[in-house]
Amino acid sequence: MMKLNLKPNLAVIVVTVALAVNFSEASVVRKTRQTCGCVESYQPTCSCQQSSQQYSCSCQPTTPCSCASSQSSQYQVQTSQCVPACRQSCSQQCQTVANPQCESTCQQSCQSNSCNPMTSTPMPASQSCLPQCQNNCMQQCTQQQSVEQCQQICQEQCNQECGVSNGQQDSTTGYGYNPYNPYGYGQVQNQNQNQNQYQNTQCEQQCSSQCTQQTSSSCQQCQSTCQPQREQVITIYISASLPQSSECVPQCQQTCQQQCQSVQQPSYQNCAPACSTSCSQSCSQPAQMACQVVQNSGAAACGCQSNYSPTLTENLRERRPDGMTADADLLEGYDEELGGNEAQKRDCKGITTAVIVVLFIMALIFAALVLFTPLFASTHLPSKRLNISDLRNLRYPFGEFQFTLDNPNTIVMQSWEGVELVEDGVSRLLFGRESGGEISPSADLKYFALTDHATNPGMNPQNETYHLKIVNNEERITHDVGLRGKESTVQAFKWNGKFNDFVFVENNKIYYKTAPEEKGVVKVSNGGQNTVDGLFDWIYEEEIFGKKDALWWSPNGNRLAFASYDNHLTRNISLKSYHRLNSYTIDTNLHYPKTFAKVLPSYTLSIWDKRTEQARQMDVQLKDSLSYHYLLAVKWLEINGTERLVSVWTNRYQNEIALTICDWESAICHLEFEYKYAAKRWVSHDDFNTMIAFEDTLYFLLPHDLRGNAFQQIATLRLSNGQHRTPKFLQLGEFDVTSIEGISPKTRTLYYHAAAPRPQQRNLFAYTLLEKADKSVNCVTCGITNCSWAQAQLDDEMTRAIVSCKGPAAPHTTLMNLTGNVKQEKADYAELLEDRSYQIKMEEAALPVIITEKIKISDDYDALIKLSIPRDVYHRDKSRAIPLLVHVYGGPNDQNTKDTTQVGIEEIVASGQQVAILRIDGRGSGGRGWKYRSAVYGQLGTVEVDDQLSVIKVVLRLYRHMLDANRVAVFGWSYGGFMTLSMVNEASENFFKCAISVAPVTNFAYYDATYTERYMGDAPLESYSDVTRKLDNFKTTRLLLMHGLLDDNVHFQNSAILIEELQNKGIDFDLMVYPNQAHSLSTRTSHVVGKMSQFLKQCFASEK
């Protein structure tokens, strides 16, 4: 594919565009008027409000743009058609916002003498005269006299001409001289006026009431500028071969200043510095893959002072729904006067001149491109849409990184090739991958354990075993692991983190070997048919620990802690698998306690000492020992120089915890700390999984109440305080801490991860524990290029960190040096490894343009959105609206708008079908404190559904020129499948054209007890949402239901009940079942993508 390289021609284009702006000064008035869609006799008034960063636009007679820095400046236009138009607009606009009182309040404001949504007070007749007079007077006067003299002269002169006595000021509207509005333009709101929370709706109503003389499309242009509380981030993937600092910044400044200066007073001088500040922050550094532009509601177009960020993407002709501006936008587009009423006066000479100038400039630009652009084949532009093969091709080629035990300068890396050693930015293969199984190296990298799945006829995950062998990489000798050599299959395996000895689980018992070469084994435990040692059952693996083995080596390698469970009383579910040439199905049982189950698996904790070869079961001393308790966390910690085992337990509803410290000698786990969570809060395994100890103090995560919200913060518990132990919180800030990484013993610096600076991000932070030191919080990884989602792994000395960056551009990994000085901690890093072939694949891939925004949904809550637009549609084809696919999950504490690069099934389908993807985080989502998390407690399937629907309506309105509101589909998997069905049920008829639900929960009474009761508490069955009770909307919304028959997570029972109800109601739908497939349908991905693509193609092509 050939490419026009614009790199050498930027200067030429900048010059030509600048010439175009100068030549078209005569038509700037007409162009800026079109910002609000004002008719010929009206001019736009732009305004800024510092407290909310509001950018509003209205029309008034012959008054250029003005800006009040701390108070909004607005002007109302009276017409005989204002009241009916205002009321009609109220009804339309109130349907798209989450405010039940919107319409009644708005209708009352549409008075015959005052068509003003902001206030019901009649406006003085002088309003249409005074601003115009003052403006004209000031423009003429300031050419000969000072501004101060002109203010006095013009005020007296215009007061007399407009029938206002000198010094008179209307008490309601606040007219007269104002230091923030020295020219007297427009209306300044009274300080005591009640500010409506729904400014977005008010602004749009105001636009409608002011635009009654305009066309409908013009009013929509005005409304599109009304975006208070909107912070938009646009991420565009571009070639890494282009030096962004040399192109992004100049182009940003050029566009910004054109827009800013074209609407400013001649005396305004702040465009250049304001644009420079904004563009230097918005544009990326050299060799970046993405350039992010942050919009603050278009304030810069009004010429706000430097504390406002000028908006590169605001278009003075019209604010496009995609938020971006084409080159020389002021010179192109439809002029409303050319298509206006015949009765309107036209400037034919000016129009002709403008057209000639535009054609001439376009010819210059084209000539510059042809003359100065070399033609050559390029691999840096996307040449095709994403397809199913990209799910593998675009996966990050490097896996897990970890520091080696003996040499901190050497890093071990897992890759598709095998295990590699990384030194000084160069990798070498240490051990090649022989099959698709896992490779686990020993502590000194001498041995490598290889696991391959053994035959599992029933495909029951509880019965999964492995063939295990260990290879001596120096001598290339292989050793089989198991009691029966090659014939053995093991259930779990664990290296000692300090030496080359290990343990494995076979037949529910734990065995120990001192070295791979040793013949004999040591029996550690006595598990059997009903008691299982060293393993977690399905519930614990899925919902708490996230792993199968229940084994923990002590840091010094001398002791092993392990958990055991007895589940012979736990109820089972039956899994059926189907096999060719087998006359009968293979039926297996899986222990699966469902919601309201009377019996849950019971766990014990033991410690085994390899020196004495003795195991002791711990006596865990809990106050409420007769009630059921989950084992929540297990961790070896060094407390006051001694290694101790810490275990955390929680009650059935997971809102109370008990922390114990276990003693080997006495075989007792002593109760050290208890905590009861506030209402509608719960504990998570992650809160204690990264728990650490420093000297005599424990550090873990608890909710910390802060100014109307509560955030997961680091709590400290000093164990030497006797029995009266109250946790204290580190003063970190209003954000959620997600994990604790460690404390540097030399500098006493604590490192942790947090959802900050924005909740969609993850970064490593540093905090000093020194008493007299600066306690300011420092983001360590925020300075890494293209790394807004960072996961850091620190070495034991806390001097270096491996940082895996998963967004917003191509994933990459860096090696960072840590100083331990919080004030001086900066992003001192270098790329750990570079894979140029992977970078080229990412550049060639047609990754979408990402737009993220924050949208207000009620008085107290905002929603975060992530909108993905196909790149070729975004850059080339903005003339047609495209369908929208809403990808929903919505589970408690989940984040669907993470600032990561995503290439999943939905991206493949959307790229192929040229569909936009919308992801929403509303109430119930994580990363923004308990205010959001707790909103769904006890009522899953309610408020999170409402928020999704409300935000979809707003997004369709904001991006109406790009998104087709008549072609909206929703897709979700698992909890997202439940949300998909619920959203269609709760939406208006025909709102969704089609829906795809994969492996949905239809009622959480059918799901596991641990997950459900964590969020529903002890709520009765009547409180549970059942999506099968209300299905009438599926008579007009097409449904594709997909489910694996071997789903061990969300059982097919859920879909079976749904299918029966759909059939009972006579509803036609599409069904795709997958035999022998579990919850993820992992071996049928290609078929899933094909079916979804075909379904959406037919859905969007058909008429409702």
Coordinates of N, CA and C in Angstrom, one line a residue, residues 544-726:
I544 N -12.4 -16.8 45.5 CA -11.6 -16.2 46.6 C -10.1 -16.1 46.2
F545 N -9.5 -17.3 46.1 CA -8.0 -17.2 45.9 C -7.6 -17.1 44.5
G546 N -8.4 -17.6 43.5 CA -8.0 -17.5 42.1 C -6.9 -18.4 41.7
K547 N -6.7 -19.5 42.5 CA -5.7 -20.5 42.1 C -6.2 -21.8 42.7
K548 N -5.6 -22.9 42.2 CA -6.0 -24.3 42.6 C -5.2 -24.8 43.8
D549 N -3.9 -24.5 43.9 CA -3.1 -25.1 45.0 C -3.3 -24.3 46.2
A550 N -3.4 -25.0 47.4 CA -3.5 -24.3 48.7 C -2.2 -24.6 49.5
L551 N -1.1 -24.2 48.9 CA 0.2 -24.4 49.4 C 1.0 -23.1 49.6
W552 N 1.7 -22.9 50.7 CA 2.5 -21.7 50.9 C 3.8 -22.0 51.6
W553 N 4.9 -21.9 50.9 CA 6.2 -22.1 51.5 C 6.6 -20.8 52.3
S554 N 7.3 -21.1 53.4 CA 7.8 -19.9 54.2 C 9.0 -19.3 53.4
P555 N 9.2 -18.0 53.7 CA 10.3 -17.4 53.0 C 11.7 -18.0 53.1
N556 N 12.0 -18.6 54.3 CA 13.3 -19.3 54.5 C 13.3 -20.7 53.9
G557 N 12.1 -21.2 53.5 CA 12.1 -22.5 52.8 C 12.0 -23.7 53.7
N558 N 11.8 -23.5 55.0 CA 11.9 -24.6 56.0 C 10.5 -25.1 56.3
R559 N 9.4 -24.3 56.1 CA 8.1 -24.8 56.5 C 7.1 -24.6 55.4
L560 N 6.1 -25.4 55.4 CA 5.0 -25.4 54.4 C 3.7 -25.3 55.1
A561 N 2.9 -24.3 54.7 CA 1.5 -24.2 55.2 C 0.6 -24.7 54.1
F562 N -0.4 -25.4 54.5 CA -1.4 -25.9 53.5 C -2.8 -25.9 54.1
A563 N -3.8 -25.8 53.2 CA -5.2 -25.8 53.6 C -5.8 -27.2 53.3
S564 N -6.8 -27.6 54.0 CA -7.5 -28.8 53.7 C -9.0 -28.6 53.8
Y565 N -9.8 -29.3 53.1 CA -11.2 -29.1 53.2 C -12.0 -30.5 53.2
D566 N -13.1 -30.4 53.7 CA -14.0 -31.6 53.7 C -15.3 -31.2 53.1
N567 N -15.7 -31.7 52.0 CA -16.9 -31.3 51.3 C -17.8 -32.4 51.0
H568 N -17.8 -33.5 51.8 CA -18.6 -34.6 51.5 C -20.1 -34.3 51.7
L569 N -20.4 -33.2 52.4 CA -21.8 -32.9 52.7 C -22.3 -31.8 51.7
T570 N -21.3 -31.3 50.9 CA -21.7 -30.2 50.0 C -22.5 -30.8 48.8
R571 N -23.5 -30.1 48.4 CA -24.3 -30.6 47.2 C -23.5 -30.4 45.9
N572 N -23.9 -31.3 45.0 CA -23.2 -31.3 43.7 C -24.1 -30.9 42.6
I573 N -23.5 -30.5 41.5 CA -24.2 -30.3 40.2 C -23.6 -31.4 39.2
S574 N -24.4 -31.7 38.3 CA -24.0 -32.8 37.3 C -23.5 -32.1 36.0
L575 N -22.4 -32.5 35.5 CA -21.8 -32.0 34.3 C -21.9 -33.2 33.2
K576 N -22.4 -32.9 32.1 CA -22.5 -33.9 31.0 C -21.6 -33.6 29.8
S577 N -20.8 -34.5 29.4 CA -20.0 -34.4 28.2 C -20.4 -35.4 27.2
Y578 N -20.2 -35.0 25.9 CA -20.7 -35.9 24.8 C -19.5 -36.3 23.9
H579 N -19.4 -37.5 23.6 CA -18.2 -38.0 22.9 C -18.6 -38.9 21.7
R580 N -18.0 -38.7 20.6 CA -18.3 -39.5 19.4 C -18.1 -41.0 19.7
L581 N -19.0 -41.8 19.2 CA -18.9 -43.3 19.3 C -19.2 -43.8 20.7
N582 N -19.5 -42.9 21.7 CA -20.0 -43.3 23.0 C -21.5 -43.3 23.0
S583 N -22.1 -44.4 23.4 CA -23.5 -44.5 23.4 C -24.1 -43.7 24.5
Y584 N -23.4 -43.5 25.6 CA -24.0 -42.7 26.7 C -23.1 -41.5 27.0
T585 N -23.8 -40.5 27.6 CA -23.0 -39.3 28.0 C -22.1 -39.7 29.2
I586 N -21.1 -38.9 29.4 CA -20.2 -39.1 30.6 C -20.7 -38.1 31.7
D587 N -21.2 -38.5 32.8 CA -21.7 -37.7 33.8 C -20.8 -37.6 35.0
T588 N -20.4 -36.4 35.4 CA -19.5 -36.3 36.6 C -20.2 -35.2 37.5
N589 N -19.8 -35.3 38.8 CA -20.3 -34.4 39.8 C -19.3 -33.4 40.2
L590 N -19.8 -32.1 40.4 CA -18.9 -31.0 40.9 C -19.5 -30.4 42.1
H591 N -18.7 -30.4 43.2 CA -19.1 -29.7 44.4 C -19.4 -28.2 44.2
Y592 N -20.6 -27.8 44.3 CA -21.0 -26.4 44.0 C -22.1 -26.0 44.9
P593 N -21.8 -25.3 46.0 CA -22.9 -24.8 46.9 C -23.5 -23.6 46.3
K594 N -24.8 -23.6 46.1 CA -25.5 -22.4 45.5 C -26.1 -21.5 46.6
T595 N -26.6 -20.4 46.1 CA -27.2 -19.4 47.1 C -28.2 -20.1 48.0
F596 N -28.1 -19.7 49.3 CA -29.0 -20.3 50.3 C -28.6 -21.7 50.7
A597 N -27.5 -22.3 50.2 CA -27.1 -23.6 50.5 C -26.9 -23.7 52.0
K598 N -27.3 -24.8 52.6 CA -27.2 -25.0 54.1 C -25.7 -25.4 54.5
V599 N -25.0 -26.1 53.6 CA -23.7 -26.5 53.9 C -22.7 -26.0 52.9
L600 N -21.6 -25.4 53.4 CA -20.5 -24.9 52.6 C -19.2 -25.7 53.0
P601 N -18.2 -25.7 52.1 CA -17.0 -26.5 52.4 C -16.3 -25.9 53.6
S602 N -15.8 -26.8 54.5 CA -15.2 -26.4 55.7 C -13.7 -26.6 55.6
Y603 N -12.9 -25.6 56.0 CA -11.4 -25.6 55.8 C -10.7 -25.6 57.1
T604 N -9.5 -26.2 57.1 CA -8.6 -26.2 58.2 C -7.2 -25.7 57.7
L605 N -6.3 -25.3 58.6 CA -5.0 -24.8 58.2 C -4.0 -25.6 59.0
S606 N -2.9 -26.0 58.3 CA -1.8 -26.8 58.9 C -0.5 -26.3 58.5
I607 N 0.5 -26.6 59.3 CA 1.9 -26.2 59.0 C 2.8 -27.5 59.1
W608 N 3.6 -27.7 58.1 CA 4.5 -28.9 58.1 C 6.0 -28.4 58.1
D609 N 6.8 -28.9 58.9 CA 8.2 -28.6 59.0 C 9.0 -29.7 58.3
K610 N 9.8 -29.3 57.3 CA 10.5 -30.3 56.6 C 11.7 -30.8 57.3
R611 N 12.2 -30.1 58.3 CA 13.4 -30.6 59.1 C 12.9 -31.7 60.1
T612 N 11.8 -31.6 60.6 CA 11.3 -32.6 61.5 C 10.3 -33.6 60.8
E613 N 9.9 -33.2 59.6 CA 8.9 -34.0 58.8 C 7.6 -34.2 59.6
Q614 N 7.2 -33.2 60.4 CA 6.0 -33.2 61.1 C 5.0 -32.1 60.6
A615 N 3.7 -32.5 60.6 CA 2.7 -31.6 60.3 C 1.8 -31.4 61.5
R616 N 1.3 -30.1 61.7 CA 0.5 -29.8 62.8 C -0.7 -29.0 62.3
Q617 N -1.9 -29.5 62.6 CA -3.1 -28.7 62.3 C -3.3 -27.6 63.3
M618 N -3.6 -26.4 62.8 CA -3.7 -25.2 63.7 C -5.1 -25.1 64.3
D619 N -5.0 -24.7 65.6 CA -6.3 -24.4 66.3 C -6.6 -22.9 66.1
V620 N -7.5 -22.6 65.2 CA -7.8 -21.2 64.9 C -8.8 -20.7 65.9
Q621 N -8.4 -19.8 66.7 CA -9.2 -19.3 67.8 C -10.1 -18.1 67.4
L622 N -11.3 -18.4 67.0 CA -12.3 -17.3 66.6 C -13.3 -17.2 67.7
K623 N -13.8 -16.0 67.9 CA -14.8 -15.8 69.0 C -16.1 -16.5 68.6
D624 N -16.5 -16.4 67.4 CA -17.8 -17.1 66.9 C -17.4 -18.3 66.2
S625 N -16.9 -19.3 66.9 CA -16.3 -20.5 66.3 C -17.4 -21.4 65.8
L626 N -18.6 -21.3 66.2 CA -19.7 -22.2 65.8 C -20.3 -21.8 64.4
S627 N -20.1 -20.5 64.1 CA -20.6 -20.1 62.8 C -19.7 -20.4 61.7
Y628 N -20.2 -20.4 60.4 CA -19.4 -20.7 59.3 C -18.4 -19.5 59.0
H629 N -17.2 -19.9 58.6 CA -16.2 -18.9 58.2 C -15.5 -19.4 57.0
Y630 N -15.3 -18.4 56.1 CA -14.4 -18.6 54.9 C -13.0 -18.4 55.3
L631 N -12.0 -19.1 54.8 CA -10.6 -18.8 54.8 C -10.4 -17.8 53.7
L632 N -10.0 -16.6 54.1 CA -9.9 -15.5 53.1 C -8.5 -15.2 52.6
A633 N -7.5 -15.3 53.5 CA -6.1 -15.0 53.1 C -5.1 -15.8 54.0
V634 N -4.0 -16.2 53.4 CA -2.9 -16.9 54.1 C -1.6 -16.3 53.6
K635 N -0.8 -15.9 54.6 CA 0.5 -15.3 54.1 C 1.5 -15.4 55.2
W636 N 2.8 -15.8 54.8 CA 3.9 -15.8 55.7 C 4.5 -14.3 55.8
L637 N 4.7 -13.8 57.0 CA 5.2 -12.5 57.1 C 6.3 -12.5 58.2
E638 N 7.3 -11.6 58.0 CA 8.3 -11.5 59.1 C 7.9 -10.4 60.0
I639 N 7.6 -10.7 61.2 CA 7.1 -9.8 62.2 C 8.2 -9.7 63.4
N640 N 8.8 -8.5 63.5 CA 9.8 -8.4 64.5 C 10.9 -9.4 64.3
G641 N 11.3 -9.7 63.1 CA 12.4 -10.5 62.8 C 12.1 -12.0 62.8
T642 N 10.8 -12.4 63.1 CA 10.4 -13.8 63.1 C 9.4 -14.1 62.1
E643 N 9.6 -15.2 61.3 CA 8.6 -15.6 60.3 C 7.3 -16.1 61.0
R644 N 6.2 -15.5 60.7 CA 4.9 -16.0 61.2 C 3.9 -16.2 60.1
L645 N 3.0 -17.1 60.3 CA 1.9 -17.3 59.4 C 0.7 -16.5 59.8
V646 N 0.2 -15.7 58.9 CA -1.0 -14.9 59.2 C -2.1 -15.4 58.4
S647 N -3.3 -15.7 59.0 CA -4.5 -16.1 58.3 C -5.6 -15.2 58.6
V648 N -6.4 -14.9 57.6 CA -7.6 -14.0 57.8 C -8.9 -14.8 57.4
W649 N -9.9 -14.7 58.3 CA -11.1 -15.4 58.1 C -12.3 -14.5 58.0
T650 N -13.4 -14.8 57.4 CA -14.5 -14.0 57.3 C -15.8 -14.8 57.4
N651 N -16.9 -14.1 57.8 CA -18.1 -14.8 58.0 C -18.8 -15.1 56.6
R652 N -20.0 -15.7 56.7 CA -20.6 -16.2 55.4 C -20.9 -15.0 54.5
Y653 N -21.4 -13.9 55.1 CA -21.8 -12.8 54.2 C -20.6 -11.8 54.0
Q654 N -19.4 -12.2 54.5 CA -18.2 -11.5 54.1 C -18.2 -10.0 54.4
N655 N -18.7 -9.7 55.6 CA -18.7 -8.3 56.1 C -18.1 -8.2 57.5
E656 N -17.5 -9.3 57.9 CA -16.7 -9.3 59.2 C -15.5 -10.1 59.0
I657 N -14.4 -9.7 59.6 CA -13.1 -10.4 59.4 C -12.5 -10.6 60.8
A658 N -11.7 -11.7 60.8 CA -10.9 -12.0 62.0 C -9.5 -12.3 61.6
L659 N -8.5 -11.6 62.1 CA -7.1 -11.8 61.7 C -6.4 -12.6 62.8
T660 N -5.7 -13.7 62.4 CA -5.0 -14.5 63.4 C -3.5 -14.7 63.0
I661 N -2.7 -14.9 64.0 CA -1.3 -15.1 63.8 C -0.9 -16.5 64.4
C662 N -0.4 -17.4 63.6 CA -0.2 -18.8 64.0 C 1.2 -19.1 64.5
D663 N 1.2 -19.9 65.5 CA 2.4 -20.3 66.2 C 2.7 -21.8 66.0
W664 N 3.8 -22.1 65.5 CA 4.2 -23.5 65.2 C 4.3 -24.3 66.5
E665 N 4.9 -23.8 67.5 CA 5.2 -24.5 68.7 C 3.9 -24.9 69.4
S666 N 2.9 -24.0 69.5 CA 1.7 -24.3 70.3 C 0.6 -24.8 69.3
A667 N 0.8 -24.7 68.0 CA -0.2 -25.1 67.0 C -1.5 -24.3 67.2
I668 N -1.4 -23.0 67.6 CA -2.5 -22.2 67.8 C -2.4 -20.9 66.9
C669 N -3.5 -20.6 66.3 CA -3.6 -19.3 65.6 C -4.4 -18.3 66.5
H670 N -3.6 -17.4 67.1 CA -4.2 -16.5 68.1 C -5.0 -15.3 67.4
L671 N -6.1 -15.0 67.9 CA -6.9 -13.9 67.3 C -6.2 -12.6 67.7
E672 N -5.9 -11.8 66.7 CA -5.2 -10.5 66.9 C -6.0 -9.3 66.6
F673 N -7.0 -9.4 65.7 CA -7.7 -8.2 65.2 C -9.1 -8.7 64.6
E674 N -10.1 -8.0 65.0 CA -11.5 -8.2 64.4 C -12.0 -6.8 63.8
Y675 N -12.8 -7.0 62.8 CA -13.3 -5.7 62.2 C -14.6 -6.1 61.5
K676 N -15.6 -5.2 61.7 CA -16.9 -5.3 61.1 C -17.1 -4.2 60.1
Y677 N -17.5 -4.5 58.9 CA -17.6 -3.5 57.9 C -18.9 -2.8 58.0
A678 N -18.9 -1.5 57.6 CA -20.2 -0.7 57.6 C -21.2 -1.3 56.7
A679 N -22.4 -0.9 56.8 CA -23.5 -1.4 56.0 C -23.2 -1.3 54.5
K680 N -23.6 -2.3 53.8 CA -23.4 -2.3 52.3 C -22.0 -2.3 51.9
R681 N -21.1 -2.9 52.8 CA -19.7 -3.0 52.4 C -19.3 -4.5 52.6
W682 N -18.2 -4.9 52.0 CA -17.8 -6.3 52.1 C -16.3 -6.4 52.0
V683 N -15.7 -7.5 52.4 CA -14.3 -7.7 52.3 C -14.0 -8.5 51.0
S684 N -12.8 -8.3 50.5 CA -12.3 -9.0 49.3 C -10.9 -9.6 49.6
H685 N -10.7 -10.7 49.0 CA -9.4 -11.4 49.1 C -8.2 -10.5 48.8
D686 N -8.4 -9.6 47.8 CA -7.3 -8.7 47.4 C -7.0 -7.7 48.5
D687 N -7.8 -7.4 49.4 CA -7.5 -6.5 50.5 C -6.4 -7.0 51.4
F688 N -6.3 -8.4 51.5 CA -5.3 -9.0 52.4 C -4.3 -9.8 51.7
N689 N -4.5 -10.1 50.4 CA -3.5 -10.9 49.7 C -2.2 -10.2 49.5
T690 N -2.2 -8.8 49.5 CA -0.9 -8.1 49.4 C -0.5 -7.5 50.8
M691 N -1.1 -8.0 51.9 CA -0.7 -7.6 53.2 C 0.8 -7.7 53.4
I692 N 1.4 -6.8 54.1 CA 2.8 -6.8 54.4 C 3.0 -6.5 55.9
A693 N 4.2 -6.8 56.4 CA 4.6 -6.4 57.7 C 5.9 -5.7 57.7
F694 N 6.1 -4.7 58.6 CA 7.3 -4.0 58.7 C 7.5 -3.8 60.2
E695 N 8.6 -4.4 60.7 CA 8.9 -4.4 62.2 C 7.7 -5.0 62.9
D696 N 7.0 -4.2 63.7 CA 5.9 -4.8 64.5 C 4.5 -4.4 64.0
T697 N 4.4 -3.9 62.7 CA 3.2 -3.3 62.2 C 2.8 -4.0 60.9
L698 N 1.5 -4.3 60.9 CA 0.9 -4.9 59.7 C 0.3 -3.8 58.8
Y699 N 0.3 -4.0 57.5 CA -0.3 -3.1 56.5 C -1.2 -3.8 55.6
F700 N -2.5 -3.4 55.6 CA -3.5 -4.0 54.7 C -4.5 -3.0 54.3
L701 N -5.5 -3.4 53.6 CA -6.5 -2.4 53.0 C -7.8 -2.5 53.7
L702 N -8.4 -1.4 54.1 CA -9.7 -1.2 54.7 C -10.4 0.0 54.1
P703 N -11.7 0.1 54.2 CA -12.4 1.3 53.8 C -12.1 2.5 54.7
H704 N -11.8 3.6 54.1 CA -11.5 4.8 54.9 C -12.5 5.9 54.4
D705 N -13.3 6.4 55.4 CA -14.3 7.4 55.1 C -13.7 8.7 54.8
L706 N -14.0 9.4 53.7 CA -13.4 10.7 53.3 C -14.4 11.5 52.6
R707 N -14.9 12.5 53.2 CA -15.8 13.6 52.6 C -16.9 13.0 51.7
G708 N -17.8 12.3 52.3 CA -18.9 11.8 51.6 C -18.7 10.5 50.8
N709 N -17.5 10.0 50.9 CA -17.2 8.7 50.2 C -16.3 7.9 51.1
A710 N -16.0 6.7 50.7 CA -15.0 5.9 51.4 C -14.2 5.2 50.4
F711 N -12.9 5.1 50.6 CA -12.0 4.6 49.7 C -11.1 3.4 50.3
Q712 N -10.8 2.5 49.5 CA -9.9 1.4 50.0 C -8.5 2.1 50.3
Q713 N -8.1 2.1 51.5 CA -6.8 2.8 51.8 C -6.0 1.9 52.7
I714 N -4.7 2.3 52.9 CA -3.8 1.4 53.7 C -4.0 1.7 55.2
A715 N -4.4 0.6 55.9 CA -4.5 0.7 57.3 C -3.3 0.0 58.0
T716 N -2.9 0.6 59.1 CA -1.8 0.0 59.8 C -2.3 -0.5 61.2
L717 N -1.7 -1.7 61.6 CA -2.1 -2.3 62.8 C -0.8 -2.6 63.6
R718 N -0.6 -1.9 64.7 CA 0.6 -2.2 65.5 C 0.4 -3.3 66.5
L719 N 1.1 -4.4 66.3 CA 0.9 -5.6 67.1 C 1.4 -5.5 68.6
S720 N 2.2 -4.5 68.8 CA 2.8 -4.4 70.2 C 1.9 -3.5 71.1
N721 N 0.7 -3.2 70.6 CA -0.2 -2.3 71.4 C -1.1 -3.1 72.3
G722 N -0.8 -4.4 72.6 CA -1.6 -5.2 73.4 C -2.9 -5.6 72.8
Q723 N -4.0 -5.6 73.7 CA -5.3 -6.0 73.2 C -6.1 -4.9 72.5
H724 N -5.7 -3.7 72.8 CA -6.5 -2.5 72.2 C -5.8 -2.1 70.9
R725 N -6.2 -2.7 69.9 CA -5.6 -2.5 68.6 C -6.6 -1.8 67.7
T726 N -6.4 -0.6 67.3 CA -7.2 0.1 66.4 C -6.4 0.5 65.2

